[in-house]
Amino acid sequence: MATVAASLPLRAAARAGPAPSRAPPSDAAFFPGRPWQRGLAARGRPWGSVGWFRAEALPGGAGGPPRREPMAPPYNVLITGSTKGIGYALARKFLKAGDNVVICSRSAERVESVANDLKKEFGEQHVGLSVMLEKALVDFARDKPEYIDIWINNAGSNAYSYKPLVETSDEALIEVITTNTLGLMLCCREAINMMWNQPRGGHIFNIDDGRPTPRFAAYGATKRSVVHLTKSLQAELQMNEVNDVVVHNLSPGMVTTDLLMSGATAKQAKFFINILAETPDVVADYLVPNIREIPTKQSMKPTYIRFLTGLKAYSRIFSRIAFGARRNKYVAED
């Protein structure tokens, strides 16, 4: 599988020179029997195509012993599943803020297309494009930007299946679980390994969405498990006294992506999409400043960022029932 890298010159990173390598902790119980910085490539699991939008490096170097370095913008951000939908909207918002973004997708063609779109949108004068064969996502992310400050696990799939669970094929269930659960676990594992070995640490954000929804039983179940995984990882990091790598939850709510809208055929689905859903750009406009605020304030406390809060949802439902608000906003209701 090909990996595509695109370089988009932005602002220079705040840190000058290469990062001093952090030695692994003496207590090897955290990941027993696993060498540090072991990437996915060694296990033969390429995770798709990657586009790197990277700032110019400052001259000079930083030496000395490994230490906790403060994070300062522009941030290096990696977003899985970011060639469309909420992932793409998040990427654009980070780029508008001056950050550097790694665009990830299983399709080399999509990465190339996104690179061209971003070049046009942000007015960059030259975009370097290269193709690297059989290169793992984590190895690429580690080698090219030298460090990742913010890693957002956004990729998800419902296998384009909009059927009740009893009618869902084995193949569709396997794809959903492999992408949404196993893929997330592998990305979290590698992100923690990488960030623990960077002097500046890092922040991992896992996107969840587990509302009970007919015809999305498998998808919803895997997304609901994200909260449990995040809490478990938080406990493991605390148990091992890891203070500079933090795992957070990110909840965008209902977003008008292809995944949601292609299944908007039932009357109940149309009703709630019109009331509760928002476009990817609207959601990204809220999420990205809240995400960036965490490293900006040097906070290392686990955070749960929600776009669609319970109060907001109940308020919209009341407005709809009382005043007919948002009727037919996105889809025509029967």
Coordinates of C-alpha atoms in Angstrom, one line a residue:
M1 CA 0.0 0.0 0.0
A2 CA 1.4 3.4 -0.9
T3 CA 2.0 6.2 1.5
V4 CA 1.7 9.7 0.1
A5 CA 3.5 12.6 1.7
A6 CA 2.8 16.3 0.9
S7 CA 4.9 19.1 2.4
L8 CA 3.1 22.4 2.8
P9 CA 5.3 25.2 4.2
L10 CA 3.7 26.9 7.2
R11 CA 5.1 28.6 10.2
A12 CA 8.3 27.4 11.8
A13 CA 7.9 25.1 14.8
A14 CA 8.5 26.6 18.1
R15 CA 11.2 24.1 19.1
A16 CA 14.6 24.4 17.4
G17 CA 16.7 21.5 16.4
P18 CA 16.1 17.8 16.8
A19 CA 14.4 16.5 20.0
P20 CA 16.7 14.7 22.4
S21 CA 15.7 11.1 22.6
R22 CA 14.1 10.0 25.9
A23 CA 15.3 6.8 27.4
P24 CA 12.7 4.2 28.1
P25 CA 11.5 3.9 31.7
S26 CA 13.3 1.5 33.9
D27 CA 10.1 -0.2 34.8
A28 CA 9.4 -2.3 31.7
A29 CA 6.0 -3.5 33.0
F30 CA 4.1 -0.9 31.1
F31 CA 4.7 -2.6 27.7
P32 CA 6.5 -5.8 28.8
G33 CA 8.7 -7.5 26.2
R34 CA 8.2 -4.7 23.6
P35 CA 11.1 -2.6 22.3
W36 CA 10.6 1.1 22.3
Q37 CA 9.7 2.9 19.1
R38 CA 8.6 -0.4 17.4
G39 CA 6.3 0.7 14.5
L40 CA 3.5 -1.0 12.8
A41 CA 5.7 -1.7 9.8
A42 CA 7.5 -4.4 11.7
R43 CA 4.2 -6.3 12.1
G44 CA 3.3 -5.9 8.4
R45 CA 0.2 -3.7 9.1
P46 CA 0.3 -0.7 6.8
W47 CA -2.4 1.7 7.9
G48 CA -3.1 3.6 4.7
S49 CA -1.9 6.8 3.1
V50 CA -0.5 9.8 4.8
G51 CA -0.1 13.4 3.7
W52 CA 2.2 15.5 5.8
F53 CA 1.7 19.3 5.9
R54 CA 4.8 20.5 7.7
A55 CA 6.4 23.7 8.9
E56 CA 9.9 24.8 8.1
A57 CA 12.5 23.7 10.8
L58 CA 14.4 26.4 12.7
P59 CA 18.2 26.2 12.5
G60 CA 20.1 25.2 15.5
G61 CA 20.0 22.3 17.9
A62 CA 19.0 21.3 21.4
G63 CA 21.2 19.0 23.4
G64 CA 21.4 17.9 27.0
P65 CA 19.6 15.3 29.0
P66 CA 16.0 14.2 28.2
R67 CA 13.5 16.6 29.9
R68 CA 9.9 17.7 29.7
E69 CA 9.7 20.4 27.1
P70 CA 6.7 22.8 27.1
M71 CA 4.5 22.7 24.1
A72 CA 4.0 25.8 22.1
P73 CA 2.2 26.5 18.9
P74 CA 2.3 25.7 16.0
Y75 CA 1.4 22.2 17.0
N76 CA 2.1 19.0 15.0
V77 CA -1.2 17.3 14.6
L78 CA -2.1 13.8 13.3
I79 CA -5.7 13.0 12.4
T80 CA -6.7 9.6 11.2
G81 CA -9.5 9.4 8.6
S82 CA -9.0 13.0 7.6
T83 CA -9.6 13.2 3.9
K84 CA -13.3 13.8 4.3
G85 CA -16.0 14.6 6.9
I86 CA -15.2 15.8 10.4
G87 CA -11.6 14.7 10.0
Y88 CA -11.0 16.9 7.0
A89 CA -12.8 19.8 8.7
L90 CA -10.6 19.4 11.8
A91 CA -7.5 19.4 9.6
R92 CA -8.5 22.6 7.8
K93 CA -9.2 24.3 11.1
F94 CA -5.9 23.3 12.5
L95 CA -4.1 24.6 9.4
K96 CA -6.0 27.9 9.6
A97 CA -4.6 28.2 13.1
G98 CA -1.1 27.8 11.7
D99 CA -0.5 24.2 12.9
N100 CA 1.1 21.4 11.0
V101 CA -1.2 18.4 10.1
V102 CA -0.6 14.8 9.1
I103 CA -3.5 13.8 6.8
C104 CA -4.3 10.1 6.9
S105 CA -6.4 7.8 4.7
R106 CA -6.4 4.3 3.3
S107 CA -6.6 5.8 -0.2
A108 CA -3.5 7.4 -1.8
E109 CA -5.8 9.1 -4.4
R110 CA -7.8 10.8 -1.6
V111 CA -4.6 12.0 0.1
E112 CA -3.3 13.5 -3.2
S113 CA -6.7 15.2 -3.8
V114 CA -6.8 16.7 -0.3
A115 CA -3.2 17.9 -0.7
N116 CA -4.2 19.8 -3.9
D117 CA -7.3 21.2 -2.2
L118 CA -5.3 22.5 0.8
K119 CA -2.7 24.0 -1.5
K120 CA -5.4 26.0 -3.3
E121 CA -7.2 27.0 -0.1
F122 CA -4.2 28.2 1.8
G123 CA -2.4 29.7 -1.1
E124 CA 0.9 27.8 -0.7
Q125 CA 3.3 28.4 -3.5
H126 CA 4.7 24.9 -3.8
V127 CA 3.7 21.5 -2.5
G128 CA 6.2 18.7 -2.6
L129 CA 4.7 15.3 -3.2
S130 CA 6.4 12.0 -2.7
V131 CA 5.3 8.3 -2.7
M132 CA 6.8 5.8 -0.2
L133 CA 5.9 2.2 -0.6
E134 CA 4.9 -0.1 2.3
K135 CA 5.6 2.5 5.0
A136 CA 3.6 2.4 8.2
L137 CA 1.6 5.4 9.5
V138 CA 3.4 5.6 12.8
D139 CA 6.9 5.2 11.3
F140 CA 6.1 8.0 8.9
A141 CA 4.7 10.3 11.5
R142 CA 7.7 9.6 13.8
D143 CA 10.3 10.1 11.1
K144 CA 9.0 13.2 9.3
P145 CA 7.8 15.7 11.9
E146 CA 10.1 14.4 14.6
Y147 CA 7.3 14.7 17.1
I148 CA 3.5 14.7 17.3
D149 CA 1.8 17.0 19.8
I150 CA -1.8 16.1 19.1
W151 CA -3.0 12.7 17.8
I152 CA -6.7 12.5 16.9
N153 CA -8.2 9.0 16.4
N154 CA -11.1 9.8 14.1
A155 CA -11.2 7.0 11.6
G156 CA -14.3 4.9 11.7
S157 CA -16.5 2.7 9.5
N158 CA -19.9 1.1 9.5
A159 CA -19.0 -0.9 6.4
Y160 CA -21.6 1.0 4.5
S161 CA -24.2 -1.3 6.0
Y162 CA -27.5 0.1 7.1
K163 CA -29.3 -3.0 8.2
P164 CA -30.5 -4.4 11.5
L165 CA -27.8 -6.5 13.3
V166 CA -29.6 -9.7 12.5
E167 CA -29.3 -9.0 8.8
T168 CA -25.7 -7.8 8.9
S169 CA -23.1 -10.0 7.2
D170 CA -20.0 -11.5 9.0
E171 CA -17.8 -9.5 6.6
A172 CA -19.4 -6.2 7.6
L173 CA -19.2 -6.9 11.3
I174 CA -15.5 -7.8 11.0
E175 CA -14.8 -4.6 9.1
V176 CA -16.6 -2.5 11.7
I177 CA -14.8 -4.1 14.6
T178 CA -11.4 -4.2 12.9
T179 CA -11.5 -0.5 12.0
N180 CA -13.3 1.0 15.0
T181 CA -11.9 -1.2 17.9
L182 CA -8.7 -3.0 16.9
G183 CA -7.5 -0.1 14.7
L184 CA -8.1 2.3 17.6
M185 CA -6.3 0.1 20.0
L186 CA -3.3 -0.2 17.7
C187 CA -3.1 3.5 17.1
C188 CA -3.4 4.3 20.8
R189 CA -0.6 1.8 21.6
E190 CA 1.7 3.3 19.0
A191 CA 0.9 6.9 19.8
I192 CA 1.6 6.3 23.5
N193 CA 4.9 4.6 22.7
M194 CA 5.9 7.5 20.4
M195 CA 4.9 10.3 22.7
W196 CA 6.5 8.8 25.7
N197 CA 9.7 8.9 23.8
Q198 CA 9.4 12.6 23.0
P199 CA 10.6 15.2 25.5
R200 CA 7.4 17.3 24.9
G201 CA 5.1 14.3 25.6
G202 CA 1.7 14.5 23.7
H203 CA -2.1 14.4 23.7
I204 CA -4.2 11.7 22.2
F205 CA -7.9 12.4 21.5
N206 CA -10.2 9.5 20.8
I207 CA -13.5 10.3 19.1
D208 CA -16.5 8.5 20.5
D209 CA -20.2 8.4 19.4
G210 CA -22.2 5.7 21.1
R211 CA -25.9 6.8 20.9
P212 CA -28.3 3.9 20.5
T213 CA -29.4 4.1 16.8
P214 CA -31.4 1.5 14.8
R215 CA -29.3 0.0 11.9
F216 CA -26.1 1.2 13.5
A217 CA -25.9 -1.3 16.3
A218 CA -22.4 -2.6 15.6
Y219 CA -21.0 0.8 14.8
G220 CA -22.6 2.3 17.9
A221 CA -21.3 -0.5 20.1
T222 CA -17.7 0.0 19.0
K223 CA -17.9 3.7 19.4
R224 CA -19.4 3.4 22.8
S225 CA -16.4 1.2 23.8
V226 CA -14.1 4.2 23.1
V227 CA -14.9 5.8 26.4
H228 CA -14.0 2.6 28.3
L229 CA -10.7 2.3 26.4
T230 CA -9.8 5.9 27.1
K231 CA -10.5 5.6 30.8
S232 CA -8.5 2.3 30.9
L233 CA -5.5 4.0 29.2
Q234 CA -5.7 6.9 31.5
A235 CA -5.6 4.6 34.5
E236 CA -2.6 2.7 33.0
L237 CA -0.7 5.8 32.4
Q238 CA -1.4 7.1 35.9
M239 CA -0.4 3.7 37.4
N240 CA 2.9 3.9 35.6
E241 CA 3.4 7.5 36.6
V242 CA 3.4 8.8 33.0
N243 CA 2.6 12.5 33.4
D244 CA 3.4 13.9 30.0
V245 CA 1.2 11.7 27.8
V246 CA -2.6 12.2 28.2
V247 CA -5.5 10.4 26.5
H248 CA -8.7 12.4 26.1
N249 CA -12.2 11.9 24.7
L250 CA -13.7 13.9 21.9
S251 CA -17.4 13.8 21.2
P252 CA -18.5 15.7 18.0
G253 CA -22.1 14.6 18.3
M254 CA -24.2 14.1 15.2
V255 CA -22.3 15.4 12.1
T256 CA -23.7 15.6 8.6
T257 CA -21.0 13.2 7.1
D258 CA -21.6 10.7 4.3
L259 CA -21.7 8.0 7.0
L260 CA -24.7 9.7 8.7
M261 CA -26.6 11.1 5.7
S262 CA -26.4 7.9 3.6
G263 CA -28.5 6.1 6.3
A264 CA -31.0 9.0 6.7
T265 CA -34.0 7.2 5.2
A266 CA -36.2 6.4 8.2
K267 CA -38.6 9.0 9.5
Q268 CA -37.1 8.9 13.0
A269 CA -33.6 9.3 11.6
K270 CA -34.6 12.4 9.6
F271 CA -36.3 13.9 12.6
F272 CA -33.2 13.6 14.9
I273 CA -30.7 14.6 12.1
N274 CA -32.5 17.8 11.5
I275 CA -32.7 18.6 15.2
L276 CA -29.3 17.5 16.5
A277 CA -26.9 17.3 13.6
E278 CA -24.4 20.0 12.5
T279 CA -22.1 20.3 9.5
P280 CA -18.4 19.3 9.9
D281 CA -17.2 22.9 9.7
V282 CA -19.5 24.0 12.5
V283 CA -18.4 21.2 14.8
A284 CA -14.7 21.7 13.9
D285 CA -15.0 25.5 14.7
Y286 CA -15.9 24.5 18.2
L287 CA -13.7 21.5 18.8
V288 CA -10.3 22.8 17.5
P289 CA -10.0 25.8 19.8
N290 CA -10.9 23.6 22.7
I291 CA -8.3 21.0 21.7
R292 CA -5.6 23.6 21.2
E293 CA -6.3 25.2 24.5
I294 CA -5.1 22.1 26.4
P295 CA -1.5 22.1 25.3
T296 CA -1.5 25.9 25.2
K297 CA -2.3 26.0 28.9
Q298 CA 0.2 23.2 29.5
S299 CA -2.6 21.1 31.0
M300 CA -1.9 17.4 31.5
K301 CA -5.3 16.5 32.9
P302 CA -7.6 14.1 31.0
T303 CA -10.4 16.1 29.3
Y304 CA -13.8 15.2 27.8
I305 CA -14.7 17.7 25.1
R306 CA -18.3 17.5 23.9
F307 CA -19.9 19.5 21.1
L308 CA -23.5 18.2 21.6
T309 CA -24.1 18.3 25.3
G310 CA -27.2 16.9 27.0
L311 CA -28.5 20.4 27.7
K312 CA -28.0 21.5 24.1
A313 CA -29.8 18.4 22.8
Y314 CA -32.8 18.8 25.1
S315 CA -33.0 22.5 24.3
R316 CA -33.2 21.7 20.6
I317 CA -35.8 19.0 21.0
F318 CA -37.9 21.4 23.0
S319 CA -37.6 24.1 20.4
R320 CA -38.6 21.7 17.7
I321 CA -41.7 20.4 19.6
A322 CA -42.7 23.9 20.7
F323 CA -41.8 26.1 17.7
G324 CA -41.1 23.7 14.9
A325 CA -37.4 24.8 14.8
R326 CA -35.0 23.1 12.4
R327 CA -37.7 21.2 10.5
N328 CA -36.3 20.0 7.1
K329 CA -32.9 21.7 8.0
Y330 CA -30.8 18.9 6.3
V331 CA -33.3 16.4 5.0
A332 CA -36.9 16.6 4.0
E333 CA -39.2 15.0 6.5
D334 CA -42.3 13.0 5.6

